[in-house]
mmCIF file of C-alpha atoms in Angstrom:
data_model
loop_
_atom_site.group_PDB
_atom_site.id
_atom_site.type_symbol
_atom_site.label_atom_id
_atom_site.label_comp_id
_atom_site.label_asym_id
_atom_site.label_seq_id
_atom_site.Cartn_x
_atom_site.Cartn_y
_atom_site.Cartn_z
ATOM 1 C CA MET A 1 -32.867 -7.397 -21.279
ATOM 2 C CA THR A 2 -34.075 -5.965 -18.143
ATOM 3 C CA ILE A 3 -36.530 -7.630 -15.906
ATOM 4 C CA GLY A 4 -39.195 -5.539 -16.781
ATOM 5 C CA GLU A 5 -38.731 -6.036 -20.242
ATOM 6 C CA LYS A 6 -38.571 -10.059 -19.783
ATOM 7 C CA MET A 7 -41.887 -9.720 -17.839
ATOM 8 C CA HIS A 8 -43.963 -7.615 -20.472
ATOM 9 C CA GLN A 9 -42.528 -10.106 -23.381
ATOM 10 C CA THR A 10 -44.066 -13.023 -21.191
ATOM 11 C CA LEU A 11 -47.201 -11.359 -21.025
ATOM 12 C CA ALA A 12 -47.534 -10.525 -24.580
ATOM 13 C CA ASP A 13 -46.321 -14.163 -24.924
ATOM 14 C CA LEU A 14 -48.827 -15.525 -22.963
ATOM 15 C CA GLU A 15 -51.735 -13.344 -24.425
ATOM 16 C CA LYS A 16 -50.803 -14.630 -28.387
ATOM 17 C CA ALA A 17 -50.883 -17.955 -27.089
ATOM 18 C CA LYS A 18 -54.267 -17.459 -25.159
ATOM 19 C CA VAL A 19 -55.507 -16.371 -29.099
ATOM 20 C CA GLN A 20 -54.193 -18.829 -30.766
ATOM 21 C CA LEU A 21 -55.872 -21.502 -28.456
ATOM 22 C CA LYS A 22 -59.338 -19.592 -28.892
ATOM 23 C CA GLY A 23 -58.639 -19.818 -32.652
ATOM 24 C CA PHE A 24 -57.930 -23.250 -32.540
ATOM 25 C CA SER A 25 -61.036 -23.813 -30.409
ATOM 26 C CA MET A 26 -62.968 -22.235 -33.150
ATOM 27 C CA ASP A 27 -61.580 -23.974 -35.888
ATOM 28 C CA THR A 28 -61.686 -27.754 -34.643
ATOM 29 C CA GLN A 29 -65.058 -29.662 -35.188
ATOM 30 C CA ASP A 30 -63.898 -32.464 -32.430
ATOM 31 C CA PRO A 31 -65.981 -31.087 -30.027
ATOM 32 C CA SER A 32 -63.960 -32.733 -27.250
ATOM 33 C CA ALA A 33 -60.787 -31.132 -28.468
ATOM 34 C CA LYS A 34 -63.277 -27.840 -28.673
ATOM 35 C CA GLN A 35 -63.547 -27.850 -25.181
ATOM 36 C CA GLN A 36 -59.797 -28.740 -24.728
ATOM 37 C CA PHE A 37 -58.804 -25.425 -26.244
ATOM 38 C CA SER A 38 -61.440 -23.425 -24.760
ATOM 39 C CA ASP A 39 -60.200 -24.603 -21.514
ATOM 40 C CA LEU A 40 -56.509 -23.765 -21.835
ATOM 41 C CA ALA A 41 -57.224 -20.441 -23.210
ATOM 42 C CA SER A 42 -59.256 -19.906 -20.042
ATOM 43 C CA GLN A 43 -56.503 -21.343 -17.879
ATOM 44 C CA LEU A 44 -54.245 -18.952 -19.744
ATOM 45 C CA ASP A 45 -56.580 -15.907 -19.128
ATOM 46 C CA GLY A 46 -56.064 -16.480 -15.673
ATOM 47 C CA ILE A 47 -52.204 -16.427 -15.773
ATOM 48 C CA VAL A 48 -52.453 -13.858 -18.037
ATOM 49 C CA GLU A 49 -54.298 -11.494 -15.490
ATOM 50 C CA SER A 50 -52.034 -12.544 -12.395
ATOM 51 C CA LEU A 51 -48.999 -11.617 -14.396
ATOM 52 C CA ARG A 52 -50.665 -8.208 -15.272
ATOM 53 C CA GLY A 53 -51.364 -7.855 -11.339
ATOM 54 C CA ARG A 54 -47.738 -8.639 -10.866
ATOM 55 C CA ILE A 55 -46.573 -6.152 -13.402
ATOM 56 C CA ASN A 56 -48.505 -3.436 -12.222
ATOM 57 C CA TYR A 57 -47.154 -3.729 -8.631
ATOM 58 C CA VAL A 58 -43.842 -4.052 -9.810
ATOM 59 C CA GLU A 59 -44.472 -0.822 -11.932
ATOM 60 C CA GLN A 60 -45.333 1.071 -9.093
ATOM 61 C CA GLU A 61 -42.671 -0.138 -6.664
ATOM 62 C CA GLU A 62 -40.171 0.471 -9.546
ATOM 63 C CA PRO A 63 -41.140 2.955 -11.715
ATOM 64 C CA SER A 64 -37.971 2.526 -14.346
ATOM 65 C CA TYR A 65 -39.085 -1.014 -14.988
ATOM 66 C CA LYS A 66 -42.569 0.393 -16.977
ATOM 67 C CA GLN A 67 -42.731 0.157 -20.948
ATOM 68 C CA PHE A 68 -44.410 2.624 -22.837
ATOM 69 C CA SER A 69 -45.107 1.058 -26.035
#
């Protein structure tokens, strides 16, 4: 697996985790847990955007890392 593939896989995994946390937030009745899940999803959103920016930069520098899926 190339570094490009690994970065894209990590991005997909993080986006999946973010969606799951948002789902947990919606499913729970506990206000504290709801807030915690929502906060964690927001933190992951920042990480996802940061990684996406890094992927874009790397793909500009090394076009062979670009994924076509």
